[in-house]
Short mmCIF file of C-alpha atoms (C1' of nucleotides) in Angstrom, two decimals:
data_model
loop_
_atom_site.label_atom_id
_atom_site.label_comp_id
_atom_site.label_asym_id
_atom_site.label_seq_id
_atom_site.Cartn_x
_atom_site.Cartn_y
_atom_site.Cartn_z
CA UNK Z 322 0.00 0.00 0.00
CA UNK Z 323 1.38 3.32 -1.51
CA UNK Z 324 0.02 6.37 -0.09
CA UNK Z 325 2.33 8.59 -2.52
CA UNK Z 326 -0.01 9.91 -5.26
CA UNK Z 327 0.81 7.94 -7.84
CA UNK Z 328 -0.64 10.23 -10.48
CA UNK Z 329 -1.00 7.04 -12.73
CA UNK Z 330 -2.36 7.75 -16.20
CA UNK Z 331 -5.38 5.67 -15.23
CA UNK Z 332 -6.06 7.49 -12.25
CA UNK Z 333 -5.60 10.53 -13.90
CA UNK Z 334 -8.51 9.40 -16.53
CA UNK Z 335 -10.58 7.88 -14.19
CA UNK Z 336 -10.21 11.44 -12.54
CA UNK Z 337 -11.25 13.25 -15.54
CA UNK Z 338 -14.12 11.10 -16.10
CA UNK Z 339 -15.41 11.49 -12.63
CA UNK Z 340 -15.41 15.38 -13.14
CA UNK Z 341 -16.83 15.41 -16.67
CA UNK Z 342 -19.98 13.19 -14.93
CA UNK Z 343 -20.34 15.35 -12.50
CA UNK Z 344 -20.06 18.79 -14.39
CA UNK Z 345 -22.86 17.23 -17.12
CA UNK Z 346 -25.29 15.84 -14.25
CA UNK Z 347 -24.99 19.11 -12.40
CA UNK Z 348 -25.94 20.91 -16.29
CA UNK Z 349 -28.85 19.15 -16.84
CA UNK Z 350 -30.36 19.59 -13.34
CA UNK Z 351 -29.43 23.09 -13.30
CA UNK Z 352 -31.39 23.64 -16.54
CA UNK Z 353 -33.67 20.92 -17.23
CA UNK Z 354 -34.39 20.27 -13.00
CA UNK Z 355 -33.36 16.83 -11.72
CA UNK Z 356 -36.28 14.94 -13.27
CA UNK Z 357 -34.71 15.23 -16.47
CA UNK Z 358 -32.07 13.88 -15.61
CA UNK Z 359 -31.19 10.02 -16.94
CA UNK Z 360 -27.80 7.98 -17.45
CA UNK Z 361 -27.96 7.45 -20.96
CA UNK Z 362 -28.01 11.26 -21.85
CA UNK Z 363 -25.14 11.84 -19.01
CA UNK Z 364 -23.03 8.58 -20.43
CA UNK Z 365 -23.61 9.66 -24.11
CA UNK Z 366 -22.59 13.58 -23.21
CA UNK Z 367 -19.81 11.85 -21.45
CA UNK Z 368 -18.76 9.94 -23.96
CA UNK Z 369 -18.67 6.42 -21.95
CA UNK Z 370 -20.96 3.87 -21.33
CA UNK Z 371 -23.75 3.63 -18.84
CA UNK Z 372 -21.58 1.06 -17.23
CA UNK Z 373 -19.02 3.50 -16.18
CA UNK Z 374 -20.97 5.81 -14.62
CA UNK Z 375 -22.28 2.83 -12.47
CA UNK Z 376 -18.42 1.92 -11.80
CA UNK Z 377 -17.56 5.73 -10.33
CA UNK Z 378 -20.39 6.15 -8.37
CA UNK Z 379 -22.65 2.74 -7.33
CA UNK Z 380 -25.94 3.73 -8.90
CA UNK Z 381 -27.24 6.68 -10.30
CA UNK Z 382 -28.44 8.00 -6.61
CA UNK Z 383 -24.71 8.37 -5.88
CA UNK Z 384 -24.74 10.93 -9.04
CA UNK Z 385 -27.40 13.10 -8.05
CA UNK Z 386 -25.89 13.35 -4.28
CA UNK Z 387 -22.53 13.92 -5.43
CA UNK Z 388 -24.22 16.62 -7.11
CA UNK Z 389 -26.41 17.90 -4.22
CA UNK Z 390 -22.68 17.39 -2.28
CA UNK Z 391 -21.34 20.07 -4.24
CA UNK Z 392 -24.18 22.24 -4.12
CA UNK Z 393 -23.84 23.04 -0.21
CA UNK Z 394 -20.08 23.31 -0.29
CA UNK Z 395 -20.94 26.02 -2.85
CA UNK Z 396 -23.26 27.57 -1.09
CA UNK Z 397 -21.38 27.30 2.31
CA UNK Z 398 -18.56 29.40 0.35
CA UNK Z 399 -20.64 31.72 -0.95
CA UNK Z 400 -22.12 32.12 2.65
CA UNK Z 401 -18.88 32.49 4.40
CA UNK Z 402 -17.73 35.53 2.29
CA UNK Z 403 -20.31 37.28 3.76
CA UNK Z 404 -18.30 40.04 5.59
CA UNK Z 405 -18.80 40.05 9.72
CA UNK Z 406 -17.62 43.27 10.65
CA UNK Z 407 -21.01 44.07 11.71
CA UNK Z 408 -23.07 41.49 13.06
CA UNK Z 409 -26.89 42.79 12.03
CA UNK Z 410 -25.02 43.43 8.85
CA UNK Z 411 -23.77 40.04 8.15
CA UNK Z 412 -27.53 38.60 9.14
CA UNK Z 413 -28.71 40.52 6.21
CA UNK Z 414 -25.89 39.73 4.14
CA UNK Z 415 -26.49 35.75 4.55
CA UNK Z 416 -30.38 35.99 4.05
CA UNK Z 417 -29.41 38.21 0.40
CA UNK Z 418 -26.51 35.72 -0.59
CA UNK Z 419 -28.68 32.82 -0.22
CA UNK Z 420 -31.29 34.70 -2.02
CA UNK Z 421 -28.79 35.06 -4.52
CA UNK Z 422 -27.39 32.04 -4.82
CA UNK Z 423 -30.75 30.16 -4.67
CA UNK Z 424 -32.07 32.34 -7.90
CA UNK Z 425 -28.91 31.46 -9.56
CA UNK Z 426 -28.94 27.82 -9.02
CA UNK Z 427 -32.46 27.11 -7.96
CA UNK Z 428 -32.45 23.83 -9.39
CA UNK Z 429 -29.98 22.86 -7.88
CA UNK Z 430 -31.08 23.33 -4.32
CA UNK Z 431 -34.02 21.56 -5.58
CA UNK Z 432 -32.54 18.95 -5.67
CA UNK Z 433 -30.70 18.99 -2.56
CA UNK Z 434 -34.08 19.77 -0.50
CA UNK Z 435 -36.62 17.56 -2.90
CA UNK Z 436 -34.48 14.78 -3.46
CA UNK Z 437 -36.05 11.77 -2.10
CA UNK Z 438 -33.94 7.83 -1.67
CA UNK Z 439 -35.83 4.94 -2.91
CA UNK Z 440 -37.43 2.67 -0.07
CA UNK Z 441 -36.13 3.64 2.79
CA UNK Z 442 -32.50 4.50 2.75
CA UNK Z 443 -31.03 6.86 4.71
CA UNK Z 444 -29.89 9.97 3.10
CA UNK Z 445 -26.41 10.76 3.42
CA UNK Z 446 -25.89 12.14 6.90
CA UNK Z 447 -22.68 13.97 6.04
CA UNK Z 448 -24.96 16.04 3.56
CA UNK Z 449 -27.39 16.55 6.00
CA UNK Z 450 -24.63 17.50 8.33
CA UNK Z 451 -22.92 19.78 5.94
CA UNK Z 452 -26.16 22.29 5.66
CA UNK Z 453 -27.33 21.82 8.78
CA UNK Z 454 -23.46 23.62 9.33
CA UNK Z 455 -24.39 26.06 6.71
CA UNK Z 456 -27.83 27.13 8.36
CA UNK Z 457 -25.48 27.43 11.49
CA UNK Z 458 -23.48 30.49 10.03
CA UNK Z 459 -25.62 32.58 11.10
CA UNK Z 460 -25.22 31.43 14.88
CA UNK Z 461 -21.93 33.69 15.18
CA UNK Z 462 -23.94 36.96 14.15
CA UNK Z 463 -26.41 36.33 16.52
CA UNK Z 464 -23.79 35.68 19.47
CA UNK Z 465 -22.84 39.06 19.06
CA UNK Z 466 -25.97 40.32 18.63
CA UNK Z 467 -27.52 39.04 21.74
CA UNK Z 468 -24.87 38.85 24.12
CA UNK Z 469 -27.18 37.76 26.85
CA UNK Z 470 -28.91 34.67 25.35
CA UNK Z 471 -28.41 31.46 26.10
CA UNK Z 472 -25.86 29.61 23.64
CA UNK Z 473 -27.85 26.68 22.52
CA UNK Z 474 -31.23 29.27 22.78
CA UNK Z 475 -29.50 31.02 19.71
CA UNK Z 476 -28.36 27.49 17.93
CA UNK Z 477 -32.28 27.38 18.05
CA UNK Z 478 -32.96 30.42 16.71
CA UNK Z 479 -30.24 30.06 14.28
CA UNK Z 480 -31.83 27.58 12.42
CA UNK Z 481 -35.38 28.54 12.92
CA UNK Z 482 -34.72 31.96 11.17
CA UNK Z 483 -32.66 30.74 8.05
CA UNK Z 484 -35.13 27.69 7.74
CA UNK Z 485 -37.79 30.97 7.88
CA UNK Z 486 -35.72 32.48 5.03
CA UNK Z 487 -35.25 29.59 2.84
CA UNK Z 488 -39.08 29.21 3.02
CA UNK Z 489 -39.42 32.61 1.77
CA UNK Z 490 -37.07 32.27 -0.44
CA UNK Z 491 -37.62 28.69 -2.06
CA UNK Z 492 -41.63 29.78 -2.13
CA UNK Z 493 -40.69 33.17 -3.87
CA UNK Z 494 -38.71 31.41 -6.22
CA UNK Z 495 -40.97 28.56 -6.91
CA UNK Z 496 -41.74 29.31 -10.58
CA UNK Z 497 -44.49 27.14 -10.14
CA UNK Z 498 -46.04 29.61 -8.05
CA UNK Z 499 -47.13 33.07 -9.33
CA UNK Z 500 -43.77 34.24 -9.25
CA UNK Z 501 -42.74 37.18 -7.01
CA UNK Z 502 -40.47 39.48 -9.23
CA UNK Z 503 -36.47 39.48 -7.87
CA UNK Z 504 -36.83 42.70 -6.55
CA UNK Z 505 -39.41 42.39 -4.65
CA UNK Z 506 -38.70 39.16 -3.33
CA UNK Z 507 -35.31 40.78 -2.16
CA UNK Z 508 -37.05 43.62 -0.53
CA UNK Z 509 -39.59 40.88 1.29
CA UNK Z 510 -36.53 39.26 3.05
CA UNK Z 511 -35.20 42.30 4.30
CA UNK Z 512 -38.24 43.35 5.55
CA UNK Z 513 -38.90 40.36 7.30
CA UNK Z 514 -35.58 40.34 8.80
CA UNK Z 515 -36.31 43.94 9.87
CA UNK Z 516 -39.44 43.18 11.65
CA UNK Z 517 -37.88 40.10 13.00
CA UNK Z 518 -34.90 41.39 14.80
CA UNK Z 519 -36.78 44.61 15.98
CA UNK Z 520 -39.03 41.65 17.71
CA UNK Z 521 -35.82 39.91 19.24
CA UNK Z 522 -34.36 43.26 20.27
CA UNK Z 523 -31.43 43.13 17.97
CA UNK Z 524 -32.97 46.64 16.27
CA UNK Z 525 -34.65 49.66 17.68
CA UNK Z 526 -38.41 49.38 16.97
CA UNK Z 527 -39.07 51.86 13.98
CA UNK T 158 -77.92 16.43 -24.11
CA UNK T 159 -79.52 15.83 -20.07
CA UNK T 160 -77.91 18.13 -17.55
CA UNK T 161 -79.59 15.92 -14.66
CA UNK T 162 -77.56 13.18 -12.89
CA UNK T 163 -78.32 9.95 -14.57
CA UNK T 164 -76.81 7.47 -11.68
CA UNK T 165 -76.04 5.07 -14.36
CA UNK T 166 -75.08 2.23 -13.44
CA UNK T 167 -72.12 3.02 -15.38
CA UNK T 168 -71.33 6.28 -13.79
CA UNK T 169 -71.54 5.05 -10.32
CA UNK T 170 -69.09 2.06 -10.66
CA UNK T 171 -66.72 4.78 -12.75
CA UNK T 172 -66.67 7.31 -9.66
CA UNK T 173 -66.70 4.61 -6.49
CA UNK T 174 -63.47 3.52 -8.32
CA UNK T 175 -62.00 6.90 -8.63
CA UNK T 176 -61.96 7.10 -4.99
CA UNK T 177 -60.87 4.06 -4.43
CA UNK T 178 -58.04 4.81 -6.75
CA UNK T 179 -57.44 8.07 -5.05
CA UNK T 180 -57.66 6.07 -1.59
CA UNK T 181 -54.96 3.73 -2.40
CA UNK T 182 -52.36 6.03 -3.89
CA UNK T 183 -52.86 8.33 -0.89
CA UNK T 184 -52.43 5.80 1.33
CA UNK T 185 -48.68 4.80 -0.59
CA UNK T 186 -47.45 8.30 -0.66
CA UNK T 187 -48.21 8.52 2.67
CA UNK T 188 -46.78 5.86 4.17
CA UNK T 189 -44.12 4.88 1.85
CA UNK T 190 -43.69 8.72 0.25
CA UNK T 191 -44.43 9.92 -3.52
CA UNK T 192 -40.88 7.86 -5.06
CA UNK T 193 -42.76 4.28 -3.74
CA UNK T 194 -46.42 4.99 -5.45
CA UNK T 195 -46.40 2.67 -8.75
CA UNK T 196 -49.27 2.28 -11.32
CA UNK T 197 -49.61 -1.49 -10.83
CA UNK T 198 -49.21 -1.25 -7.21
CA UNK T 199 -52.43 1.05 -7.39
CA UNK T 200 -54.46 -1.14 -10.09
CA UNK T 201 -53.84 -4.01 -8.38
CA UNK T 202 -54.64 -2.97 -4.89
CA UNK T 203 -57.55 -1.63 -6.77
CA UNK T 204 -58.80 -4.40 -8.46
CA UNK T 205 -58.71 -3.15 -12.07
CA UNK T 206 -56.12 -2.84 -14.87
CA UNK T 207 -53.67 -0.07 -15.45
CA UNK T 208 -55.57 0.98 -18.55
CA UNK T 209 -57.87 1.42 -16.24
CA UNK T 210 -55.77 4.28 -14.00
CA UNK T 211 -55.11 6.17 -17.33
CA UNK T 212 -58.65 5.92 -18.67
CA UNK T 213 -59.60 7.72 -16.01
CA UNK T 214 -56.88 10.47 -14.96
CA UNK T 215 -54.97 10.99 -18.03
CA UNK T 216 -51.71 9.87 -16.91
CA UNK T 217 -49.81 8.93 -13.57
CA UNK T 218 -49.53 12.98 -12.93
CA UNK T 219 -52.82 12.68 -12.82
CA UNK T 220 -53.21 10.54 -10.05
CA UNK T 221 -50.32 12.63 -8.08
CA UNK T 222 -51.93 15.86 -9.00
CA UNK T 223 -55.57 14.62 -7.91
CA UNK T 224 -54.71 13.33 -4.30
CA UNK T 225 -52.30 16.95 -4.07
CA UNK T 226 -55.39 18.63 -4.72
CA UNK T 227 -57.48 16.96 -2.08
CA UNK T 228 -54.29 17.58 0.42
CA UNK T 229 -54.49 21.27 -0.21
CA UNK T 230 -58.28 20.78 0.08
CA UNK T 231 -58.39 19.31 3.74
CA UNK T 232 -55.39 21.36 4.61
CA UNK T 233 -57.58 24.51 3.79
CA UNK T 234 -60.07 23.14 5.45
CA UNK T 235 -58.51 22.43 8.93
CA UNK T 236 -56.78 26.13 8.47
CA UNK T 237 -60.48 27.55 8.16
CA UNK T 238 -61.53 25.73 11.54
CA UNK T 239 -58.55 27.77 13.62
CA UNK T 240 -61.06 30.27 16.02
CA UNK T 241 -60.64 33.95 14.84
CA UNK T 242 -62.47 35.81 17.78
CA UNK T 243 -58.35 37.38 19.04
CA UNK T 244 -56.87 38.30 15.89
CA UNK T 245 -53.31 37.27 17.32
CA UNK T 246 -54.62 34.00 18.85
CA UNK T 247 -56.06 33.18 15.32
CA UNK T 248 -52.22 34.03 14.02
CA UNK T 249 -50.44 31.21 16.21
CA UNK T 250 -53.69 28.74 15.86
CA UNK T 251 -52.59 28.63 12.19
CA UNK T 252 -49.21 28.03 12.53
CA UNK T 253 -49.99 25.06 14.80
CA UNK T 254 -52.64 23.99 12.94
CA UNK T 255 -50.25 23.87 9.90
CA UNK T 256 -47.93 22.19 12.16
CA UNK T 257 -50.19 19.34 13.53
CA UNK T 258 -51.56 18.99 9.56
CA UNK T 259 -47.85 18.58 8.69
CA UNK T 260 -46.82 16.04 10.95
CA UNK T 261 -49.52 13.98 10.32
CA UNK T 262 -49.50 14.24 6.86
CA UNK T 263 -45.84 14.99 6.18
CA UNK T 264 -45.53 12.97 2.93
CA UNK T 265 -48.15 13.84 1.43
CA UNK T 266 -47.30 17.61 2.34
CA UNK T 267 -43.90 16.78 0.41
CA UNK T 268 -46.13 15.67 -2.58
CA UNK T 269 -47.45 18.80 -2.53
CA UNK T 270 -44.50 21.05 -2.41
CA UNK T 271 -41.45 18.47 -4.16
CA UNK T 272 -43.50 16.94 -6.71
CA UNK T 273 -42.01 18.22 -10.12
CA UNK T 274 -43.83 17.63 -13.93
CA UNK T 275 -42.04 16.17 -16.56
CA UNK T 276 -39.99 17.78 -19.35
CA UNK T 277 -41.54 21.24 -19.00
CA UNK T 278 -45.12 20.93 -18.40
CA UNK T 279 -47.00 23.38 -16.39
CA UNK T 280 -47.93 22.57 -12.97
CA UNK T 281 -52.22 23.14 -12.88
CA UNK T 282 -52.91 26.62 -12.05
CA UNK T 283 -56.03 25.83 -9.88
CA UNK T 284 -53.74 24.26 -7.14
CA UNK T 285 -51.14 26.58 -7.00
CA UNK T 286 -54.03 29.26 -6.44
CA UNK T 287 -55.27 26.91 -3.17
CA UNK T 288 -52.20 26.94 -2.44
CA UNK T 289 -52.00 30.80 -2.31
CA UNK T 290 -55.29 30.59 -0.80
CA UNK T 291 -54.03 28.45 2.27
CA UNK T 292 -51.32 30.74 2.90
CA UNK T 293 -53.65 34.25 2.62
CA UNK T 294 -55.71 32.90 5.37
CA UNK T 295 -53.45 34.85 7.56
CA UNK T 296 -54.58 38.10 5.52
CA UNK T 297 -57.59 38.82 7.62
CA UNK T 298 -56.10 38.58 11.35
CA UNK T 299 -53.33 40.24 9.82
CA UNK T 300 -55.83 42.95 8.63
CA UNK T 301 -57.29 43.36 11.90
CA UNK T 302 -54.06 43.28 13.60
CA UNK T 303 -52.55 46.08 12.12
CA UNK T 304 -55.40 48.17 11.21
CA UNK T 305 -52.90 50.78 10.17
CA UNK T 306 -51.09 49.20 7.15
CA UNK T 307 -51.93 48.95 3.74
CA UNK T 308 -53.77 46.45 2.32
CA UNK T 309 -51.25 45.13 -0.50
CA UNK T 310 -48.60 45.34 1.92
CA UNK T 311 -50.75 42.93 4.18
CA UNK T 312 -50.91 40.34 1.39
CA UNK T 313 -47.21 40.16 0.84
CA UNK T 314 -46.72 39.88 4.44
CA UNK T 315 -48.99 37.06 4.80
CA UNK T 316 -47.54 35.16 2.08
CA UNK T 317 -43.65 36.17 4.10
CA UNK T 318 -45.07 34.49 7.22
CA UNK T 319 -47.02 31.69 6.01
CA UNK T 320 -43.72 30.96 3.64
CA UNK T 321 -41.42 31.13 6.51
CA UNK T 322 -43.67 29.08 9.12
CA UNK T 323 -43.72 26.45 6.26
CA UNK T 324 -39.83 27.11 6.30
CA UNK T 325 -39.42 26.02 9.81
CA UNK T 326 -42.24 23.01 10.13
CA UNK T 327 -41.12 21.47 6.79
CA UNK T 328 -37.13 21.43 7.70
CA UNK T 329 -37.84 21.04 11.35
CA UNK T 330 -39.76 17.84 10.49
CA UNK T 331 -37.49 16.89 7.83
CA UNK T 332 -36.28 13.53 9.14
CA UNK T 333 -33.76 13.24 6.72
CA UNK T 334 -32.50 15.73 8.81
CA UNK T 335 -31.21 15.64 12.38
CA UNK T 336 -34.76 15.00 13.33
CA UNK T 337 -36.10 18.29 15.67
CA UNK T 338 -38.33 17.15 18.72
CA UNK T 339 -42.32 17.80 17.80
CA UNK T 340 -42.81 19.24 21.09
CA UNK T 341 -39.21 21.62 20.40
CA UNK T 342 -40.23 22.49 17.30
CA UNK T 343 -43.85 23.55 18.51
CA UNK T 344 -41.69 25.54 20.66
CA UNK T 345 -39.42 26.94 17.65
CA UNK T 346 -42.86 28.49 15.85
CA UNK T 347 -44.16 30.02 18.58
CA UNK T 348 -41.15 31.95 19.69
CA UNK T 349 -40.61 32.98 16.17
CA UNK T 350 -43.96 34.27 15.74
CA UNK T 351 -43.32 35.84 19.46
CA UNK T 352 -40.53 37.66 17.99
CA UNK T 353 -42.17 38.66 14.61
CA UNK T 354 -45.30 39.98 16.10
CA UNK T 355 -43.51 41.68 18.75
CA UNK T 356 -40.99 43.45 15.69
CA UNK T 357 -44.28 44.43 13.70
CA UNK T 358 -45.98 46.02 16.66
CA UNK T 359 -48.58 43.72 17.22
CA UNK T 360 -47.06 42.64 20.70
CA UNK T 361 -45.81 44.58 23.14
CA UNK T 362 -41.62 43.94 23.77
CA UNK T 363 -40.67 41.37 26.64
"C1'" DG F 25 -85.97 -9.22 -24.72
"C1'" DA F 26 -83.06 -8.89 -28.78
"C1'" DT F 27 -80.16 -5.97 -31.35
"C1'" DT F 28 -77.28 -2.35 -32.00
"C1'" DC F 29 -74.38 1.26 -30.52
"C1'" DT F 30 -71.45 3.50 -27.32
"C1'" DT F 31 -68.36 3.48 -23.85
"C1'" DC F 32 -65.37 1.45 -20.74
"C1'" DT F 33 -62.11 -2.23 -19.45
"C1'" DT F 34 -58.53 -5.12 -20.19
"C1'" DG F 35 -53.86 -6.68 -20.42
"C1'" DA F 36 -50.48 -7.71 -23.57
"C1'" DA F 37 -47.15 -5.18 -26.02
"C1'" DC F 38 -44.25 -1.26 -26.19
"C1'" DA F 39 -41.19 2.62 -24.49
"C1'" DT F 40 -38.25 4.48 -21.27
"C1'" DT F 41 -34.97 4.17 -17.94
"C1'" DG F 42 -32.30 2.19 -13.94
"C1'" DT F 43 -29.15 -1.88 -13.10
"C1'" DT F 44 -26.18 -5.89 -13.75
"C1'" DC F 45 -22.38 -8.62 -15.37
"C1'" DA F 46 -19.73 -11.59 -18.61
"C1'" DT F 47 -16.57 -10.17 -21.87
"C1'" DT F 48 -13.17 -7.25 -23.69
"C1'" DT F 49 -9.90 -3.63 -23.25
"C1'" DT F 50 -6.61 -1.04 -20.92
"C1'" DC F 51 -2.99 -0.24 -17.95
"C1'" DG F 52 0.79 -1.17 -14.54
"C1'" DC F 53 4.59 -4.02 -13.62
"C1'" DG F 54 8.21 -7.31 -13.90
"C1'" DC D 923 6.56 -8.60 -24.32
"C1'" DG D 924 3.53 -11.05 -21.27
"C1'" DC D 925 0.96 -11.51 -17.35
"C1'" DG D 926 -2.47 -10.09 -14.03
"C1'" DA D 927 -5.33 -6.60 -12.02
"C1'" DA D 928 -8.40 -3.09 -12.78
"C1'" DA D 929 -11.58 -0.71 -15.55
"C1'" DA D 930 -14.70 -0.07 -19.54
"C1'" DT D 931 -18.10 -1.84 -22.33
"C1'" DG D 932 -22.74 -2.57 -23.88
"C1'" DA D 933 -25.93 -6.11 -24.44
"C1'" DA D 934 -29.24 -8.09 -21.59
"C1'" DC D 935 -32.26 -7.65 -17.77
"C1'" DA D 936 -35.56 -5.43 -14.54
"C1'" DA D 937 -38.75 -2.09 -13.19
"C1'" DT D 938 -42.06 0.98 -14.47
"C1'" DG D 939 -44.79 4.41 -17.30
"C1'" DT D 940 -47.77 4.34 -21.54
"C1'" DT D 941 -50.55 2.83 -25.47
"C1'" DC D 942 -54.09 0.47 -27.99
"C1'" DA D 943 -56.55 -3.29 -30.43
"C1'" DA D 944 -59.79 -6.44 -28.91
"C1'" DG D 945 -63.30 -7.66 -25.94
"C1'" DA D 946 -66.84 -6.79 -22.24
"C1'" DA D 947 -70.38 -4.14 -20.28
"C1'" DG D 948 -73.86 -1.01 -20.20
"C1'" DA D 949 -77.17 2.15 -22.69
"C1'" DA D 950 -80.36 2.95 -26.37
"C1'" DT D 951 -83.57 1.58 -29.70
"C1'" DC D 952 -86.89 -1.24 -31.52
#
DNA sequence: GATTCTTCTTGAACATTGTTCATTTTCGCG
DNA sequence: CGCGAAAATGAACAATGTTCAAGAAGAATC
């Protein structure tokens, strides 16, 4: 057992490969939404057979969560350049970078939210894991914002208000639904977060 | 052309299986969720053919779209049964009303809200509008609770709060997730709407 | 009630799509 | 080069949605 990387030419293919997958799967969800998505079109655009896509990742589940993987560690990096000089500041700033990122990828998080195992297998707990951290970053702001309050209180209330946002937000976006113009639906978030920390004393009450 | 009901034979045999299709697929989704409900598992439990399922809805959306309808339908109707004598009271008996409808009915809830057409085909307009309906039952206590605001800035904010309540129940009783205690999460919705009424006025601070 | 007509029902056949695996090909290594 | 391990292949299979020609059942007419 070598634990030098080898960098062997089939590695280095078999590398390739896995990326290509990935960056066509990812493609056709983003534009055609997850239900579109089948192994023949992503073999063919990959330019290997079905087979091989079953080799790199088990079945075609493993595909769509390596995808969904992807998705959070994107959005956790978009979420953690969110500046946090000011703490009120960087609760606003999370709430309009997920906005952000969830109208430029909205199919995407679709698919990490709406994706459903068959029968009953468990759903990836690292996944799960990995946004439950990303609802999380905005447990630091509210530290500083309510010095007083009990830690695991504002863990609480840390998820509670992004899981409020993303409901906004993923209803907003929903396409489906009479869809709220951008704007607007930018201007709704703030103003909820307005109301909202005026009610947890973060803000002075207008 | 008659425009009385016949009872035909025919017609009666044509609707008690309707509901009996309706009855079984409901009863899949929401015990074994949307991904396990199968056209021959419904014919057969059914006692007719699969020719049979499409004669009468079309397609398998069909069936999926009909028992989404009816979920909307009863969910509308429990909403309507919350007491609105105290505008505020009437405000956190829908949120727990939507919460005790969700956890009972939590897959077929998902159906609602994950279930996705193929290729690029509409979803139907008339549910999307119930939904919209649901959610604007907080309009009125709203209305009466700040008697001061306008009118088209009530609507939006009873589609915020009714989107972000959803936010919280649906990822709160996400069990794919680290699975939130019912009684915590009870817990969760009322201090957020605690805080939110308090930041719009309609409470008085702690 | 028999006959005809209409409509519905059936289920086998087909289409699509996920999955498997025996065979072939490729690659690393001596 | 030749051998063996690993991977790639794609035809075959399995599961599942969809169609439709043939038959059954009910309605309509006499």
């Amino acid at each position: 057992m070598n634990n030098v990387q080898e960098e062997s030419l089939r590695d280095q293919k078999k590398f390739r490969r896995r990326l290509q997958i990935l960056e066509i799967a990812r493609g056709i969800i983003a534009t055609k939404g997850l239900r579109s998505l089948k192994v023949r079109d992503v073999a063919e655009a990959a330019g290997c057979s079905v087979g091989s896509v079953y080799n790199e990742f088990g079945d075609f589940d493993g595909v769509i969560l390596t995808v969904n993987r992807e998705t959070v560690q994107a959005l956790t990096a978009r979420l953690s350049g969110v500046p946090a000089e000011d703490p009120v500041r960087q609760l606003y700033g999370l709430a309009e970078t997920y906005l952000d990122f969830f109208a430029e990828h909205a199919n995407l998080l679709r698919s990490l939210f709406e994706h459903r195992m068959e029968d009953d297998r468990p759903y990836p707990d690292d996944i799960l894991q990995m946004v439950m951290d990303a609802f999380a970053l905005m447990h630091p702001p509210l530290v500083r914002a309510l010095p007083d309050a009990d830690d695991v209180q504002i863990a609480l209330l840390s998820r509670t208000l992004f899981s409020a946002v993303h409901g906004i937000i993923s209803l907003g976006l929903e396409e489906r639904m009479v869809a709220v113009p951008p704007q607007m639906l930018r201007q709704q978030v703030t103003q909820f977060l307005d109301a909202h920390l005026v009610g947890l004393g973060v803000l002075p009450a207008r």
